[in-house]
CSV table of C-alpha atoms and ligand atoms in Angstrom, one decimal:
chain,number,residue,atom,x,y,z
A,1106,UNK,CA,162.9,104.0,95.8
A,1107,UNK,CA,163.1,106.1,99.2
A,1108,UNK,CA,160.1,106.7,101.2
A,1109,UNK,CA,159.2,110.4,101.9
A,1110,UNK,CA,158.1,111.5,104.7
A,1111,UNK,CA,154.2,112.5,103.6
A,1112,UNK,CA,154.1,108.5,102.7
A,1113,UNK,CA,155.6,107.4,105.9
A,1114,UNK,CA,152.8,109.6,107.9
A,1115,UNK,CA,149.8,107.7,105.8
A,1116,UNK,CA,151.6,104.6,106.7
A,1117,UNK,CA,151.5,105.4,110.4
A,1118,UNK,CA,148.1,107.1,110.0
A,1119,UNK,CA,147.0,103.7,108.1
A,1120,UNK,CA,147.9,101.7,111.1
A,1121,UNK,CA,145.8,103.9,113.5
A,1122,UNK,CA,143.1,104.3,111.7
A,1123,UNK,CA,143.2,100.0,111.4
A,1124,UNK,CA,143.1,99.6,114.9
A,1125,UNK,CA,139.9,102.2,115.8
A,1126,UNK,CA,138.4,100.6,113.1
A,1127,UNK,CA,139.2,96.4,114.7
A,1128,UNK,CA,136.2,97.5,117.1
A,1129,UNK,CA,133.7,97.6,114.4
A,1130,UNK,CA,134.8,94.4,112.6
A,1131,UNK,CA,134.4,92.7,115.7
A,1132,UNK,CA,131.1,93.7,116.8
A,1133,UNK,CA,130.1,93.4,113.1
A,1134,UNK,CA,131.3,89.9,113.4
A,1135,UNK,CA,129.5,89.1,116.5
A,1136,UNK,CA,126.2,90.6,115.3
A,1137,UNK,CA,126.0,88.1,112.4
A,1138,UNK,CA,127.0,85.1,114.5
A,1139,UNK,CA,124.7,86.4,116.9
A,1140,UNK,CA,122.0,86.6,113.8
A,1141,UNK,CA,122.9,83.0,112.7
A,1142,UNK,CA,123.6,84.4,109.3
A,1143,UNK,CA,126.8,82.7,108.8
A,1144,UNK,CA,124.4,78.8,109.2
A,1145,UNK,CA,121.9,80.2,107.4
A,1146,UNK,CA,124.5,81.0,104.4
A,1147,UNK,CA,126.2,77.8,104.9
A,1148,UNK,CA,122.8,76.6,103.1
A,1149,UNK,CA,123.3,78.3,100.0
A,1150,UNK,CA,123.2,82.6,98.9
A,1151,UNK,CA,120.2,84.4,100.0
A,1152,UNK,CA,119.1,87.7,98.8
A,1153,UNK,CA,119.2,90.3,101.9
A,1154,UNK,CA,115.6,90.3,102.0
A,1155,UNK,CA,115.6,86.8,102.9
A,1156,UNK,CA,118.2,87.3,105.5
A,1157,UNK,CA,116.6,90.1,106.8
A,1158,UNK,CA,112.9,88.3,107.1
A,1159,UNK,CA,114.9,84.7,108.4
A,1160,UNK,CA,116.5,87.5,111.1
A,1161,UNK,CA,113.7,89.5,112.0
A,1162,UNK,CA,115.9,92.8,111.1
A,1163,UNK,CA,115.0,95.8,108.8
A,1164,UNK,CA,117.3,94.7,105.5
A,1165,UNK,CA,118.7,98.7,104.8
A,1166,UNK,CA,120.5,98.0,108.1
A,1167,UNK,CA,121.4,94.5,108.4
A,1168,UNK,CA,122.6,95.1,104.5
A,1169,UNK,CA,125.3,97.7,106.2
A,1170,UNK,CA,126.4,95.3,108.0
A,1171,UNK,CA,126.6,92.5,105.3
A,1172,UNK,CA,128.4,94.9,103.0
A,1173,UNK,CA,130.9,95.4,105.2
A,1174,UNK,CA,131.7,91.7,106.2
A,1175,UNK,CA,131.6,91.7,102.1
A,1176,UNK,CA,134.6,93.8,102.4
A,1177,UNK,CA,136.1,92.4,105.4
A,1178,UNK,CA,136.3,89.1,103.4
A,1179,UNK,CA,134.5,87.4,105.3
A,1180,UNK,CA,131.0,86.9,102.7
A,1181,UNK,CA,130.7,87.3,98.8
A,1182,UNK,CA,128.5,90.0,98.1
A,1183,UNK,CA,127.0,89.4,94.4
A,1184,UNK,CA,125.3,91.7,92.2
A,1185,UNK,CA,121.6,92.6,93.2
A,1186,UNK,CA,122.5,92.6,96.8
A,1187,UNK,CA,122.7,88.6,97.3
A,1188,UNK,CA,125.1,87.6,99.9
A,1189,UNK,CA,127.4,84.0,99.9
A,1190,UNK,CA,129.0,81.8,102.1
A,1191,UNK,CA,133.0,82.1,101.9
A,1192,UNK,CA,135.9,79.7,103.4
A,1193,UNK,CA,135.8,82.7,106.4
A,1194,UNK,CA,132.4,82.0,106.9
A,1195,UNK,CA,131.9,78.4,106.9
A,1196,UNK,CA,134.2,78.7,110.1
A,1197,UNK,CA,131.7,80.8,111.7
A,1198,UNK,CA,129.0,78.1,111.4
A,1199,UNK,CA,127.3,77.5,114.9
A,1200,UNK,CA,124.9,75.1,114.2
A,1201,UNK,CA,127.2,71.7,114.0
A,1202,UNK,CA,130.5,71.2,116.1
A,1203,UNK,CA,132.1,73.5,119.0
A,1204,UNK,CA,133.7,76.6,115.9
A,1205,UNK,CA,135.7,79.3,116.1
A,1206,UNK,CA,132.4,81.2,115.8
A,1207,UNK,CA,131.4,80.4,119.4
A,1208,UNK,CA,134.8,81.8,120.6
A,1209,UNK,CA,134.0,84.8,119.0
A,1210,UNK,CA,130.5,84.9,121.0
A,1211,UNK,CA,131.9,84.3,124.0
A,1212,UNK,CA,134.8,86.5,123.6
A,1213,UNK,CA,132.7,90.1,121.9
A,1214,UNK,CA,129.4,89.5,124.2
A,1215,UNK,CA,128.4,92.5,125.6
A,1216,UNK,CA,129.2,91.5,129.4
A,1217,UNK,CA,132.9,91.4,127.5
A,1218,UNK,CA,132.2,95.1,125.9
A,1219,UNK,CA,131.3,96.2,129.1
A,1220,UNK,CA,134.6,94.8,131.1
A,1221,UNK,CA,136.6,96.7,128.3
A,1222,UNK,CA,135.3,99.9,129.2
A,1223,UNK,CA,136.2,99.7,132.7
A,1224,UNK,CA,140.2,99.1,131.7
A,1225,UNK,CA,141.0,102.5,132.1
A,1226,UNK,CA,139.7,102.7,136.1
A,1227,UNK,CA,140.8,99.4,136.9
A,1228,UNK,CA,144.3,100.5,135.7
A,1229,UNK,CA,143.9,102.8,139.0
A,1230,UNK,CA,142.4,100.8,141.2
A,1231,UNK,CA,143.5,97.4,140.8
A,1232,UNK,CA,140.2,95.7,140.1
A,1233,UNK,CA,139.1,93.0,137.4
A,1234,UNK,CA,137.7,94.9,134.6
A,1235,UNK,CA,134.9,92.1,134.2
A,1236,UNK,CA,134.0,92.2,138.1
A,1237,UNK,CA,133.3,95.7,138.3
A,1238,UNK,CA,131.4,95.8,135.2
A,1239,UNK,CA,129.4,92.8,136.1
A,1240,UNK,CA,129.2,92.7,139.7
A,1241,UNK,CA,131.0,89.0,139.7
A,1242,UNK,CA,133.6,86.9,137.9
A,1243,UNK,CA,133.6,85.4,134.5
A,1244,UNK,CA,133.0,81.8,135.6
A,1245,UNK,CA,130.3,82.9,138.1
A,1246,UNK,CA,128.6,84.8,135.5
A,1247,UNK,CA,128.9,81.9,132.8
A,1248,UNK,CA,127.5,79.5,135.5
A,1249,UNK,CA,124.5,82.1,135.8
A,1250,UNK,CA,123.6,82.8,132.3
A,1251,UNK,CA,122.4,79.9,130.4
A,1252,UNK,CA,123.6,81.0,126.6
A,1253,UNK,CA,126.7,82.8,127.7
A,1254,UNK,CA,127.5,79.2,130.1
A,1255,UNK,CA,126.9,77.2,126.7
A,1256,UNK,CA,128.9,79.4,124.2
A,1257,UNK,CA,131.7,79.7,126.9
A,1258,UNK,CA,131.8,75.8,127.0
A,1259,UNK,CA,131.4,75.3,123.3
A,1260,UNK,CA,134.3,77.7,122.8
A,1261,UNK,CA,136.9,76.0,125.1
A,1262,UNK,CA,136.1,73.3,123.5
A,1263,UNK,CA,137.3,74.5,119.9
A,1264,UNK,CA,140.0,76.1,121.4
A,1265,UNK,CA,141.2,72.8,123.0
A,1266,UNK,CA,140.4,70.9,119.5
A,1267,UNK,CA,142.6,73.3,117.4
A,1268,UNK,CA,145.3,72.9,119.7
A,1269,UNK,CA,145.3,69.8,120.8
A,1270,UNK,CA,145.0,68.3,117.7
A,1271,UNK,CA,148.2,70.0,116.2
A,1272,UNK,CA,150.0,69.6,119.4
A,1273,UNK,CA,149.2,65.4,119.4
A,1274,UNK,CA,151.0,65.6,115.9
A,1275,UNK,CA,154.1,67.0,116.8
A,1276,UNK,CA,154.5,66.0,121.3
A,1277,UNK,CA,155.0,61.9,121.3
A,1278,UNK,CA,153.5,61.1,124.9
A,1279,UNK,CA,153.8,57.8,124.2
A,1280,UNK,CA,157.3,57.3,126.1
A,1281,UNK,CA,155.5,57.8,129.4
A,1282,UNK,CA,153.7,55.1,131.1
A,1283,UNK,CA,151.1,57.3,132.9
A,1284,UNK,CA,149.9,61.1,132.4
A,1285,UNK,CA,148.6,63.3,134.6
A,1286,UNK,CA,146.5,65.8,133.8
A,1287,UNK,CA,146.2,68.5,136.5
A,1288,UNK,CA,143.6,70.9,136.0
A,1289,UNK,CA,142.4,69.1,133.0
A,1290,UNK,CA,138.7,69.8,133.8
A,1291,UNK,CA,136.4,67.7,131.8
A,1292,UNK,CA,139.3,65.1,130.9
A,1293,UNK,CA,139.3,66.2,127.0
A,1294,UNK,CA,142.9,66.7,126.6
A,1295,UNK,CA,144.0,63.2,128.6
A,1296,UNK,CA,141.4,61.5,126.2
A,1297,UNK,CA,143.1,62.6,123.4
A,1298,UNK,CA,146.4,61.7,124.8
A,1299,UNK,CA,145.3,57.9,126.0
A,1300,UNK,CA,143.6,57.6,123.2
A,1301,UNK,CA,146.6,58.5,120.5
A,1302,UNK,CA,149.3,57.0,122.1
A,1303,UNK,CA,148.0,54.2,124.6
A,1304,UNK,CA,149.4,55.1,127.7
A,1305,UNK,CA,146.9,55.2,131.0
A,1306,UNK,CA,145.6,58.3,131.9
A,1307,UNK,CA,145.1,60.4,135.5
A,1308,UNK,CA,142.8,63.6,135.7
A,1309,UNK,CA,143.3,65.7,138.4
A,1310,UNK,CA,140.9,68.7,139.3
A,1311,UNK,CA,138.5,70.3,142.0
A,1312,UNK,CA,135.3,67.8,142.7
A,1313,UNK,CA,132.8,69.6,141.5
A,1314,UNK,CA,134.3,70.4,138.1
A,1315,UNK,CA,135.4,66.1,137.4
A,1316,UNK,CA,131.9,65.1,138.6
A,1317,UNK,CA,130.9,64.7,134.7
A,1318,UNK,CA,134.3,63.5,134.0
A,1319,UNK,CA,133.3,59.7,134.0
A,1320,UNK,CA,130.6,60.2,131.1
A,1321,UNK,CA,132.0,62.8,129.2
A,1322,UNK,CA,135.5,60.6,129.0
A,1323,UNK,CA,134.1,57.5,127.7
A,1324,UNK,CA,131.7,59.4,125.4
A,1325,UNK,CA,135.2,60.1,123.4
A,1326,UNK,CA,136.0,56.4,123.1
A,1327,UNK,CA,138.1,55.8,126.3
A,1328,UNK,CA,137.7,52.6,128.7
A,1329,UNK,CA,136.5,53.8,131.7
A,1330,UNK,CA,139.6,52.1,133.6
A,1331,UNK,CA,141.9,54.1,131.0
A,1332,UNK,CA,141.4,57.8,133.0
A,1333,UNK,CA,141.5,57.1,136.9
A,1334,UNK,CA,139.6,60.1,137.9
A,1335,UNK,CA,141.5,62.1,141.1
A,1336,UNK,CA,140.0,65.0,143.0
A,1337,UNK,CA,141.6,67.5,145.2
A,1338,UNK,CA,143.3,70.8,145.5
A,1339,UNK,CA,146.5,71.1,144.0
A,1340,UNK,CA,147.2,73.7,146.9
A,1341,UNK,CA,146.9,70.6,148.9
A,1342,UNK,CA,149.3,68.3,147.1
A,1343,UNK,CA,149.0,65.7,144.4
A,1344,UNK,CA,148.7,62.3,144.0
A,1345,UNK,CA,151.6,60.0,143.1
A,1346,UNK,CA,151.7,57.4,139.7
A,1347,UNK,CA,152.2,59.4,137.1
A,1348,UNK,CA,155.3,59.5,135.3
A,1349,UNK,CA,154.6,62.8,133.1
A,1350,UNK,CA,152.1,66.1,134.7
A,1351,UNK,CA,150.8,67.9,131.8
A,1352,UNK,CA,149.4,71.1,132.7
A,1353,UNK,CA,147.1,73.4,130.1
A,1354,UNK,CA,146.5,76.9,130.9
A,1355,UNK,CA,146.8,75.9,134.3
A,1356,UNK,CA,149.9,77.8,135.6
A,1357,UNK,CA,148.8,80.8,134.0
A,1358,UNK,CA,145.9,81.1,136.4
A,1359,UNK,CA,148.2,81.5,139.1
A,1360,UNK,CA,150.5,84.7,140.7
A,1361,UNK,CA,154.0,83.2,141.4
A,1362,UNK,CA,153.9,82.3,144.7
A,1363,UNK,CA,151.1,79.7,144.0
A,1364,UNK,CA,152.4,78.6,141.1
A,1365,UNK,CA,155.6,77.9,143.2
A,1366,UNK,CA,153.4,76.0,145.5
A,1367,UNK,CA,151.6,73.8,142.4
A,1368,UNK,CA,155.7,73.4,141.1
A,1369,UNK,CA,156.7,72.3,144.6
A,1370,UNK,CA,154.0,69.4,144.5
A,1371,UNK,CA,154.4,68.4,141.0
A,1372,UNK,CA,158.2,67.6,142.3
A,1373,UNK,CA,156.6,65.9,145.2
A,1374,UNK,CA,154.5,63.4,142.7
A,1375,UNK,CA,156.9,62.6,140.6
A,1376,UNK,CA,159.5,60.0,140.5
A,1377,UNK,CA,163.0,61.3,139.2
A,1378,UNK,CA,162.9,60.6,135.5
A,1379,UNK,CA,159.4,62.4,135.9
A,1380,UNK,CA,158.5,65.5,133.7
A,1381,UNK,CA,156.4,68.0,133.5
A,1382,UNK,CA,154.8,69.6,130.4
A,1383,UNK,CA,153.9,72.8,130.4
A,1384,UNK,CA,151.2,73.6,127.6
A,1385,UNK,CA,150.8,77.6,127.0
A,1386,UNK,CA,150.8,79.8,124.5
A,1387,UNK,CA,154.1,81.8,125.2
A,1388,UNK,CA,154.1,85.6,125.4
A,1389,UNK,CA,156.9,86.5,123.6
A,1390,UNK,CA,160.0,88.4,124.8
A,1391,UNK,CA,161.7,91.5,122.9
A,1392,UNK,CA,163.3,90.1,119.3
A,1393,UNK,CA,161.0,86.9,119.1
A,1394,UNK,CA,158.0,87.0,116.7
A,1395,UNK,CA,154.7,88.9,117.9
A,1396,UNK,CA,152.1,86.6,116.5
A,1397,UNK,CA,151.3,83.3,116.2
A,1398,UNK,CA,151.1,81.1,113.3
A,1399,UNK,CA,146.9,80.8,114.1
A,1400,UNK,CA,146.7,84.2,113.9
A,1401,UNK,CA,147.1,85.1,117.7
A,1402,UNK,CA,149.2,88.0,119.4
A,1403,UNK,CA,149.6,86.7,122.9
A,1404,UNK,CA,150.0,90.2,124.4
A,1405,UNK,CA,147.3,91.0,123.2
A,1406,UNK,CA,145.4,87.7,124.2
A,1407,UNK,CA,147.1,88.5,128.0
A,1408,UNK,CA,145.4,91.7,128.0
A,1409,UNK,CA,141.9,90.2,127.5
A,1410,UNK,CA,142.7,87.8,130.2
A,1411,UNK,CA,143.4,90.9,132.7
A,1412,UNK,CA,140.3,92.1,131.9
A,1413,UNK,CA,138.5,88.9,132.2
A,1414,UNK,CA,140.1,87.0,134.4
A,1415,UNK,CA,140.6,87.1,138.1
A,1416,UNK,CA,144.7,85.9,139.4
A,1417,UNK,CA,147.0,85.1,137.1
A,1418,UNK,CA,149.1,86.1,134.1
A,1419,UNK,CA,150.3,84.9,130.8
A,1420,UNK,CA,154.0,85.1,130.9
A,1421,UNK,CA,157.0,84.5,128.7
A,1422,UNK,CA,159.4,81.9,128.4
A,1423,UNK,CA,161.7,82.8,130.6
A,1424,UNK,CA,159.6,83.9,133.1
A,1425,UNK,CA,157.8,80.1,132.9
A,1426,UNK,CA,161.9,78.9,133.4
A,1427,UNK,CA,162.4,81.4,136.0
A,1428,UNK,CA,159.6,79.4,138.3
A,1429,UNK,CA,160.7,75.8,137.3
A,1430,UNK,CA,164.3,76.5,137.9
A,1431,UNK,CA,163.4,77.9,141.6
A,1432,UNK,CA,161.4,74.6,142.0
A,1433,UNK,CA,164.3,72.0,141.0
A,1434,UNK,CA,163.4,71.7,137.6
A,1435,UNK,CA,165.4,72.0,134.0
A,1436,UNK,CA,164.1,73.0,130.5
A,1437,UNK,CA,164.7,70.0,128.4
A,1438,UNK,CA,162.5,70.6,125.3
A,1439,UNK,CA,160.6,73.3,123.5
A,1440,UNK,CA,157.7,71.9,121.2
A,1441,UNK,CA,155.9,74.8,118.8
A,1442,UNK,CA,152.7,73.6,117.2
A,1443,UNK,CA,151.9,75.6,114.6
A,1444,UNK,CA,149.2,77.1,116.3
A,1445,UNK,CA,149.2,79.5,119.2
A,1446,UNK,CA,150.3,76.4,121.8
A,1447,UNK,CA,153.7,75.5,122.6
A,1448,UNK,CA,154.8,72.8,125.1
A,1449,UNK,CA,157.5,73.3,127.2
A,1450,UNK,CA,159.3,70.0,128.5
A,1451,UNK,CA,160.6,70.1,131.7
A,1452,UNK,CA,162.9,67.6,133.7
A,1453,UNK,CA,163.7,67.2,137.7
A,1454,UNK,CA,167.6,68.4,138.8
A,1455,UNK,CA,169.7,65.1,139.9
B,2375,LIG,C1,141.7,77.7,133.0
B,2375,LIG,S1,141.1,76.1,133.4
B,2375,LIG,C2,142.0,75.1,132.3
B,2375,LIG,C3,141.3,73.8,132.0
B,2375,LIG,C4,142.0,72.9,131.0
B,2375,LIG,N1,143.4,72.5,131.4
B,2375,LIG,C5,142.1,73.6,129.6
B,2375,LIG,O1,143.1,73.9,129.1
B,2375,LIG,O2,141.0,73.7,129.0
B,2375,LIG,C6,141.7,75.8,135.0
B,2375,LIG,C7,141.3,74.4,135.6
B,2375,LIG,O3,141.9,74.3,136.9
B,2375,LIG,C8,140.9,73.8,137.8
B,2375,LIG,N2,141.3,74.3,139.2
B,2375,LIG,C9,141.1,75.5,139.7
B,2375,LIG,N3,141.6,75.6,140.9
B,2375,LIG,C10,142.0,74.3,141.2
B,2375,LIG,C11,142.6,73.8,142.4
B,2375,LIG,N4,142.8,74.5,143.5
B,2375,LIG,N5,143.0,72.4,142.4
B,2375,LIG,C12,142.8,71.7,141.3
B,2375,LIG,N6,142.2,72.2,140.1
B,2375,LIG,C13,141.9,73.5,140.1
B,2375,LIG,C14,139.6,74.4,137.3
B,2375,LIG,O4,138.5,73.6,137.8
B,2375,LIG,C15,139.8,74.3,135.8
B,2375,LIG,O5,139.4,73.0,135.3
């Protein structure tokens, strides 16, 4: 059957009218987070009166909303206007463990909305969307505001989880003797790893950040003498011992040049069968697939992170290669994870 032209304009036209109409889902998403309605649901189907009054919203609105997310998917509206939890839901659920229902908090609050609108200028000037929308950086602001400071926390936290987790499955770290982890903040991710596969553990970050290291460590089950606990700047060099540097969403933070000067200092701590392993998600090039098993579309994901982030860049594969191989390194593996994380193996040149 050929496609005429009339139908390949509605298809176009469907597309467009998709993408003005993401903006809503999102903010119709956040508003119900926001509104607990997804925990409340996760106790059984209320009526929308009952949501409304356990909400403190007027229920003609808050049932426009609702409907929607109905549609969307995302709740099971039931005759007489009662609403129900759906699989979509239950992952929304704020009230228990770090969910994908505090990413989307942190990631549609209005200090977000606002950094959005400023693209367009910044495109012209140069600037970080978020800073001239909210007069100072993501992590200040997070710092500053008490809920924004906990969401943010709770959702790197399921971000790490639903990577790490797959990533453990499928990357065997239990050939090295010791890891690194530089940048590895709170020590979650060198937890998981000591803990799975027995080897000791090193976590390197600024002072300030490792100073609840010790506590939160142990709290996930590992011997305090498992982790030795390093502080520094990596712009200052690195420690020696480790026979493996992991690194997640740590390069990315970086414009070449420093990452150049982080690659040069990995080389530096490392004896010659040492690696490094690069944990990112990859943006892909031309030809290779767009989105990620989880869902994720990297570009897209890098765009946020201009508009969020200060420095930096999520960059593609050969672009990661194009830095290793000016620092005396060699691609040796390429681990996918099902999710939006990929680990890139790399060796030192003889
Ligand atoms: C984007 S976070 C990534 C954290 C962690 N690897 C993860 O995936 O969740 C970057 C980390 O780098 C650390 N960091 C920033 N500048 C640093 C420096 N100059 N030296 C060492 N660590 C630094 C930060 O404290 C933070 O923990």
């Amino acid at each position: 059957m050929t496609t005429t032209l009339a139908q390949k304009n509605m298809e176009a036209k469907k597309k467009v009218f998709g993408m003005i109409q993401a903006f809503w889902e999102s903010q119709c998403l956040y508003v119900a987070t926001r509104l607990d309605i997804f925990n409340i649901l996760s106790e059984g189907s209320q009526s929308i009166e009952t949501l409304a009054e356990k909400t403190a919203t007027k229920a003609e609105k808050l049932y426009v909303i609702l409907r929607a997310l109905g549609h969307l998917g995302v709740l099971e509206e039931q005759p007489g206007k009662i609403f129900a939890a759906t699989e979509v839901s239950d992952l929304l659920v704020t009230n228990a463990e770090p969910s994908i229902g505090h990413f989307a908090m942190h990631i549609i609050e209005p200090a977000q909305w606002d950094a959005w609108k400023e693209l367009e200028t910044c495109l012209h000037t140069g600037e970080v969307p978020f800073e001239r929308a909210n007069g100072k950086t993501v992590y200040e602001f997070t710092r500053d505001e008490d809920w924004s400071g906990d969401v943010f926390i709770k959702a790197m936290s399921f971000l790490t989880d639903h990577a790490v987790d797959a990533l453990l499955d499928v990357f065997d770290f239990s050939r090295f003797g010791t890891v690194m982890d530089v940048g590895g903040g709170q020590g979650g991710l060198i937890s998981k790893i000591v803990k799975r596969f027995g080897c000791k553990g090193m976590l390197f970050d600024l002072p300030y950040v490792t100073e609840t290291a010790p506590a939160y460590i142990q709290k996930q089950g590992v011997a305090a003498d498992a982790v030795q606990i390093v502080t520094g700047d990596v712009f200052e060099g690195l420690p020696t011992g480790a026979d493996a540097i992991v690194m997640k969403y740590f390069l990315s933070s970086w414009k070449d040049e420093d990452a150049l000067t982080i690659l040069r200092h990995c080389r530096e701590a490392l004896p010659k069968h040492g690696k490094v392993v690069l944990l990112q998600c990859i943006v892909p090039d031309l030809g290779e697939p767009t989105v990620c098993p989880d869902g994720i579309i990297p570009s897209l994901f890098a765009t946020q992170i201009m508009v969020a982030v200060p420095g930096g860049a999520w960059r593609t594969q050969k672009e990661y290669e194009r830095l290793f191989t000016a620092s005396g390194f060699q691609l040796e593996n390429v681990v996918h994870t099902g999710t939006n994380l990929s680990a890139l193996e790399f060796g030192l040149v003889d």
